[in-house]
GROMACS .gro file of C-alpha atoms in nm:
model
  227
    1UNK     CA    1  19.670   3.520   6.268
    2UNK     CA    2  19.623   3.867   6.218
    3UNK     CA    3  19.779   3.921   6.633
    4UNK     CA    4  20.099   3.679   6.510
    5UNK     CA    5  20.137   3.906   6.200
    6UNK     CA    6  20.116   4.261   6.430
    7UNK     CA    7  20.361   4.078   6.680
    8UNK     CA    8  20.577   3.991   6.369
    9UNK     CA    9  20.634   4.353   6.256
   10UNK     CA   10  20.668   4.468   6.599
   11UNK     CA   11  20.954   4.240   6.654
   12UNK     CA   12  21.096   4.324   6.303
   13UNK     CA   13  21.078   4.686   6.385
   14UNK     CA   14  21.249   4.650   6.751
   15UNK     CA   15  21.548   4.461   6.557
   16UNK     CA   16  21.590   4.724   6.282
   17UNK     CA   17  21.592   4.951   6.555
   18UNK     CA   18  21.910   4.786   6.720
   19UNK     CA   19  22.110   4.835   6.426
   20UNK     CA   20  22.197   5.219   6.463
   21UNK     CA   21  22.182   5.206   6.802
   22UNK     CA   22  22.489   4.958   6.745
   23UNK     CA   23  22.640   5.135   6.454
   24UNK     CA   24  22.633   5.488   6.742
   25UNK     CA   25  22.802   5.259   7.035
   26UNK     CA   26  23.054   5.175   6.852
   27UNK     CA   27  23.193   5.457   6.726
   28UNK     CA   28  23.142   5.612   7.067
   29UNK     CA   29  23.353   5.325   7.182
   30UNK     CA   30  23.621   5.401   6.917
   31UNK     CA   31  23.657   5.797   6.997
   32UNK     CA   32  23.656   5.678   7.365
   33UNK     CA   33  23.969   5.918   7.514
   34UNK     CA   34  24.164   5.560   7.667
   35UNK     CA   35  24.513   5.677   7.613
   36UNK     CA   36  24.674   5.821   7.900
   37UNK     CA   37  24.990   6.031   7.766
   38UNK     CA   38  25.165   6.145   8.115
   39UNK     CA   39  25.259   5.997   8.420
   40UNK     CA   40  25.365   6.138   8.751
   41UNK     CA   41  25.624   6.079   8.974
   42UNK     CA   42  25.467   5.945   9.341
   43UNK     CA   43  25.786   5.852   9.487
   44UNK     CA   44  26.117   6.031   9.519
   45UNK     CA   45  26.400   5.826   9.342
   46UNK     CA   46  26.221   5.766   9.000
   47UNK     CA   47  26.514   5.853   8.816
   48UNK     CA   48  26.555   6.015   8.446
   49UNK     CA   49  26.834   5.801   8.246
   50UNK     CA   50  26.996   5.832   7.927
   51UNK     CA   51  26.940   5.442   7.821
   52UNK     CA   52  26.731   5.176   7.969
   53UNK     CA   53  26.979   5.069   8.276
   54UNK     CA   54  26.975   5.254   8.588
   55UNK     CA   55  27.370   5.315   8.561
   56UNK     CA   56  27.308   5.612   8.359
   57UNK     CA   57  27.033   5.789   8.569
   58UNK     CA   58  27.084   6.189   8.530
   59UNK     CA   59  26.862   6.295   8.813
   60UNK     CA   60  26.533   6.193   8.983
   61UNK     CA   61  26.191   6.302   8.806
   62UNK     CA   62  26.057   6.599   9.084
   63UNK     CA   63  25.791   6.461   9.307
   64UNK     CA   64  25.459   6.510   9.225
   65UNK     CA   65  25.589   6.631   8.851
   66UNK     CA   66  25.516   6.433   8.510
   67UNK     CA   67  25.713   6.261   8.245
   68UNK     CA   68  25.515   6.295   7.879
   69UNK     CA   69  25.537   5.895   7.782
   70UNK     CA   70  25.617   5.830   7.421
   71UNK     CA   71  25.660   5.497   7.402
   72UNK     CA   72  25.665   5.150   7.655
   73UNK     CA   73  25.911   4.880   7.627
   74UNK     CA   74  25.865   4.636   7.899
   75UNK     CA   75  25.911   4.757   8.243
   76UNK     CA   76  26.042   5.107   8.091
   77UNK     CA   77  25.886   5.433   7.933
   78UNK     CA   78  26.050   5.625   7.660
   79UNK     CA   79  25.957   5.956   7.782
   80UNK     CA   80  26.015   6.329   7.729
   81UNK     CA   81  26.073   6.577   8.077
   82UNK     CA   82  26.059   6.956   8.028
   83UNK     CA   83  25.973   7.152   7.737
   84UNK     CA   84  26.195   7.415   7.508
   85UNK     CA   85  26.072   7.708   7.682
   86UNK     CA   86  26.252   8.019   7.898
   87UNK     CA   87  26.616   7.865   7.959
   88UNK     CA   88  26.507   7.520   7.987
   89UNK     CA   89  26.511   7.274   7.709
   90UNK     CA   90  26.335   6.907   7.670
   91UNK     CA   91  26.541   6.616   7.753
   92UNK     CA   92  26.406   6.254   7.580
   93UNK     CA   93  26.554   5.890   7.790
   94UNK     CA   94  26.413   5.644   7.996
   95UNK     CA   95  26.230   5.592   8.330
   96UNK     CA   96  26.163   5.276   8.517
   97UNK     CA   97  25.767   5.227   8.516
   98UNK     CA   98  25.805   5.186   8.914
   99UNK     CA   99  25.684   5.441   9.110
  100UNK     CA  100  25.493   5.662   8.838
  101UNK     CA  101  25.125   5.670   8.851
  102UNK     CA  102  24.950   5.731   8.467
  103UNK     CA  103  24.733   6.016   8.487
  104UNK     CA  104  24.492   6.125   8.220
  105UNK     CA  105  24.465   6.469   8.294
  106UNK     CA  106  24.798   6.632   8.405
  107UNK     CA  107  24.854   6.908   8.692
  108UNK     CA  108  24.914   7.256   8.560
  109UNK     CA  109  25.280   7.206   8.627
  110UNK     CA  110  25.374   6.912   8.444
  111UNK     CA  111  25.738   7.020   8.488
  112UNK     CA  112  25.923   7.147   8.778
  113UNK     CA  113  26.006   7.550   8.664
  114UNK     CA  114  26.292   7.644   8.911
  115UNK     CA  115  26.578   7.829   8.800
  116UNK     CA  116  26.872   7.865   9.015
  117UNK     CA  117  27.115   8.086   9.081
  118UNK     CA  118  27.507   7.905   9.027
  119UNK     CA  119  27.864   8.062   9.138
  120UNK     CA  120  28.142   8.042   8.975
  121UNK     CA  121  28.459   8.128   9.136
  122UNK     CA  122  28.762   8.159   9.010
  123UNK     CA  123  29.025   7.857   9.098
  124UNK     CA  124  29.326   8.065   9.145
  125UNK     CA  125  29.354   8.357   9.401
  126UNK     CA  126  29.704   8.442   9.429
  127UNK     CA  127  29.766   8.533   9.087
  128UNK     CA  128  29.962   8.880   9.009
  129UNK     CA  129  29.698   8.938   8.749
  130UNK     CA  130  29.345   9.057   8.775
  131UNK     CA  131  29.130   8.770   8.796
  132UNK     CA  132  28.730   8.828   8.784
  133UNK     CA  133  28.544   8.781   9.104
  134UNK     CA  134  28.257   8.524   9.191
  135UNK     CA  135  27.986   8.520   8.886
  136UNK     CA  136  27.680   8.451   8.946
  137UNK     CA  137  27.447   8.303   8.664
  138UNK     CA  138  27.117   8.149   8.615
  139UNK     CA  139  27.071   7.786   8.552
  140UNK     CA  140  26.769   7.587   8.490
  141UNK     CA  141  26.723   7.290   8.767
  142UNK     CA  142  26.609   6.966   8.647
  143UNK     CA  143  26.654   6.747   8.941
  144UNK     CA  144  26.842   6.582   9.225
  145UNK     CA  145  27.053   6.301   9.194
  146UNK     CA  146  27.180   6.106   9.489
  147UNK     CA  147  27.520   5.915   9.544
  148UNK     CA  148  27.536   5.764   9.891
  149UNK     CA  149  27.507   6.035  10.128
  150UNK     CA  150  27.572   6.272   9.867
  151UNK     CA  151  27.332   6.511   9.671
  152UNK     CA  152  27.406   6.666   9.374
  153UNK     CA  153  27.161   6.900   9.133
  154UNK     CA  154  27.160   6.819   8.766
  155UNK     CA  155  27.158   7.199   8.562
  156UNK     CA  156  27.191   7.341   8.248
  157UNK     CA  157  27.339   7.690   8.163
  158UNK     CA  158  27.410   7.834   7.821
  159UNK     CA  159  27.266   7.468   7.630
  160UNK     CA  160  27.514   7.291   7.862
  161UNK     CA  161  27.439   7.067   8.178
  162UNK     CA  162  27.625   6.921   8.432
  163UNK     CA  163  27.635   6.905   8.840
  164UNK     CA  164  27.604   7.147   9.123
  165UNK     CA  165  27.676   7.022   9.461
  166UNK     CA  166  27.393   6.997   9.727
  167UNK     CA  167  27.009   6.934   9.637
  168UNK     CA  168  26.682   7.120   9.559
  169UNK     CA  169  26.452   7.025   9.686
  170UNK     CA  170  26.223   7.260   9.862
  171UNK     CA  171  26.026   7.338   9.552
  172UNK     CA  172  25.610   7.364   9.568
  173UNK     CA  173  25.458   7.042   9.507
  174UNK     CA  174  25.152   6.931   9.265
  175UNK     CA  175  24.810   6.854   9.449
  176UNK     CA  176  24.750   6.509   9.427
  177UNK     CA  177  24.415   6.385   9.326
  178UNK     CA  178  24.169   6.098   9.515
  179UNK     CA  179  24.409   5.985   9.746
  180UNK     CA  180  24.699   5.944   9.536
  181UNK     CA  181  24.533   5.687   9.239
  182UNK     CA  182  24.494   5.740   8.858
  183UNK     CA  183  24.153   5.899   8.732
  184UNK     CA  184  24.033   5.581   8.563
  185UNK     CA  185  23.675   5.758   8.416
  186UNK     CA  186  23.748   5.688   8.065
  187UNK     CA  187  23.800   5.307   8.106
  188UNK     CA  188  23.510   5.289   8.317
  189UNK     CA  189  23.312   5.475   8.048
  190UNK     CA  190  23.426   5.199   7.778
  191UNK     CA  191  23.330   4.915   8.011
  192UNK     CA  192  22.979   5.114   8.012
  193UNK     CA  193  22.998   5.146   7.629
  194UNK     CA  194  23.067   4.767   7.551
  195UNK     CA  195  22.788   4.625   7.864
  196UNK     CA  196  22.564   4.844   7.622
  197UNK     CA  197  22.625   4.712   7.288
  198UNK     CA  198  22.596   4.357   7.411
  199UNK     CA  199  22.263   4.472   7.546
  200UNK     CA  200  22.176   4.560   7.183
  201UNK     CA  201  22.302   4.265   7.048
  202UNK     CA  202  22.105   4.033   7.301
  203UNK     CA  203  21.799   4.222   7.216
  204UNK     CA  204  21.811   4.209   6.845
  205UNK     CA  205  21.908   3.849   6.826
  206UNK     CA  206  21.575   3.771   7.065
  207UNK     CA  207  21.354   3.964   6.827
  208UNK     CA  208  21.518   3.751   6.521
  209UNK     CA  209  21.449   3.447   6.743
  210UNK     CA  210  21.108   3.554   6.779
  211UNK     CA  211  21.027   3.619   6.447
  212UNK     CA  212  21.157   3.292   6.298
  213UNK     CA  213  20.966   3.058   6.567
  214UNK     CA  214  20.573   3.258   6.503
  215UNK     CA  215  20.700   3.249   6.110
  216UNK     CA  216  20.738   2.859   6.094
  217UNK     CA  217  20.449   2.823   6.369
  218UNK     CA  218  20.172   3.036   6.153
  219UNK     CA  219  20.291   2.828   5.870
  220UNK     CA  220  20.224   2.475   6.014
  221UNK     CA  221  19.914   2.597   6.158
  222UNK     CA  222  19.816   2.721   5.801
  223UNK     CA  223  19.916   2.352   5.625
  224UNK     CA  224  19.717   2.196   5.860
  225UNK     CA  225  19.388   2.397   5.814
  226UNK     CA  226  19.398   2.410   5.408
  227UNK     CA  227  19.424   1.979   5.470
   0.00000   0.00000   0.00000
């Protein structure tokens, strides 16, 4: 009797025992850092558009550069590209979820930082009066955007953007991490988190088991004896 009562607490004590160690897993498995916020561009023609419909693409996201996701809406991301910084300024639309690859920690260029230098010349030589010359100005590149065999960059100078002919694209590219896949550490830590807390609950709910059977045991045993 006396090894049945020991066995008892012991079992008691080993299920009291599970309950912080549940209460601590699962706020771990709350705080766990899940949310990827970016996403970079792995192909070439993953295009930045005004609306969700491919007619109003403004240029293609630089390769190897991120969009900050705000939002999802079916096979689209509300997203912001660039940042109000220097002479560039953050543009907010829509890119197609195709060929960008989530990414919980982003390069150290999330945007493409290339100004470039534009020319303006004047349309009409052969004027009596003094015309200015060729000006040149700098412009802050967002991307290329391609019409047939056509390439044209989008800009923006003085809080206005339009098209330059020709394309930019010989710009340094972000290092690309294990073989070109998304860091997926943080799920794998909450699939560790939750294995662990059904662990815990396995093990307390055997110790409860345990403690029920020797209680109802000890006390037929006990009947039987004072007969």
């Amino acid at each position: 009797m006396k090894a049945k009562l020991f066995l008892c607490c012991l079992l008691t004590a080993i299920s009291l025992n599970c309950i912080p160690t549940l209460t601590a897993l699962a706020a771990t498995d709350q705080t766990a850092p899940v949310r990827r916020n970016y996403a970079r561009a792995d192909v070439r023609n993953v295009y930045f558009c005004e609306n969700k419909d491919l007619n109003t693409a403004l240029f293609a996201i630089p390769y190897t550069y991120c969009v900050q996701i705000l939002s999802s809406d079916e096979d689209w991301y509300y997203v912001r590209y660039a940042e109000d910084a220097g002479i560039y300024r953050a543009l907010y639309g829509y890119c197609k979820k195709d060929g960008l690859t989530l990414v919980d920690v982003p390069p150290a260029n999330v945007y493409l930082n290339m100004p470039v230098t534009v020319t303006f010349k004047p349309d009409d030589n052969t004027s009596s009066l003094p015309v200015l010359g060729e000006l040149n100005v700098t412009a802050a590149f967002y991307g290329t955007y391609y019409s047939g065999a056509s390439a044209y960059s989008y800009v923006s100078y003085d809080n206005a953007f339009g098209y330059i002919s020709g394309a930019n694209d010989d710009y340094p590219l972000n290092e690309v991490p294990d073989g070109n896949k998304p860091d997926s550490s943080p799920v794998k830590e909450k699939s560790g988190v939750n294995a662990k807390i059904v662990t815990a609950l396995v093990l307390s709910a055997l110790a409860v088991a345990a403690i029920v059977i020797l209680y109802f045991t000890g006390r037929r045993k006990f009947v039987r004896m004072d007969k």
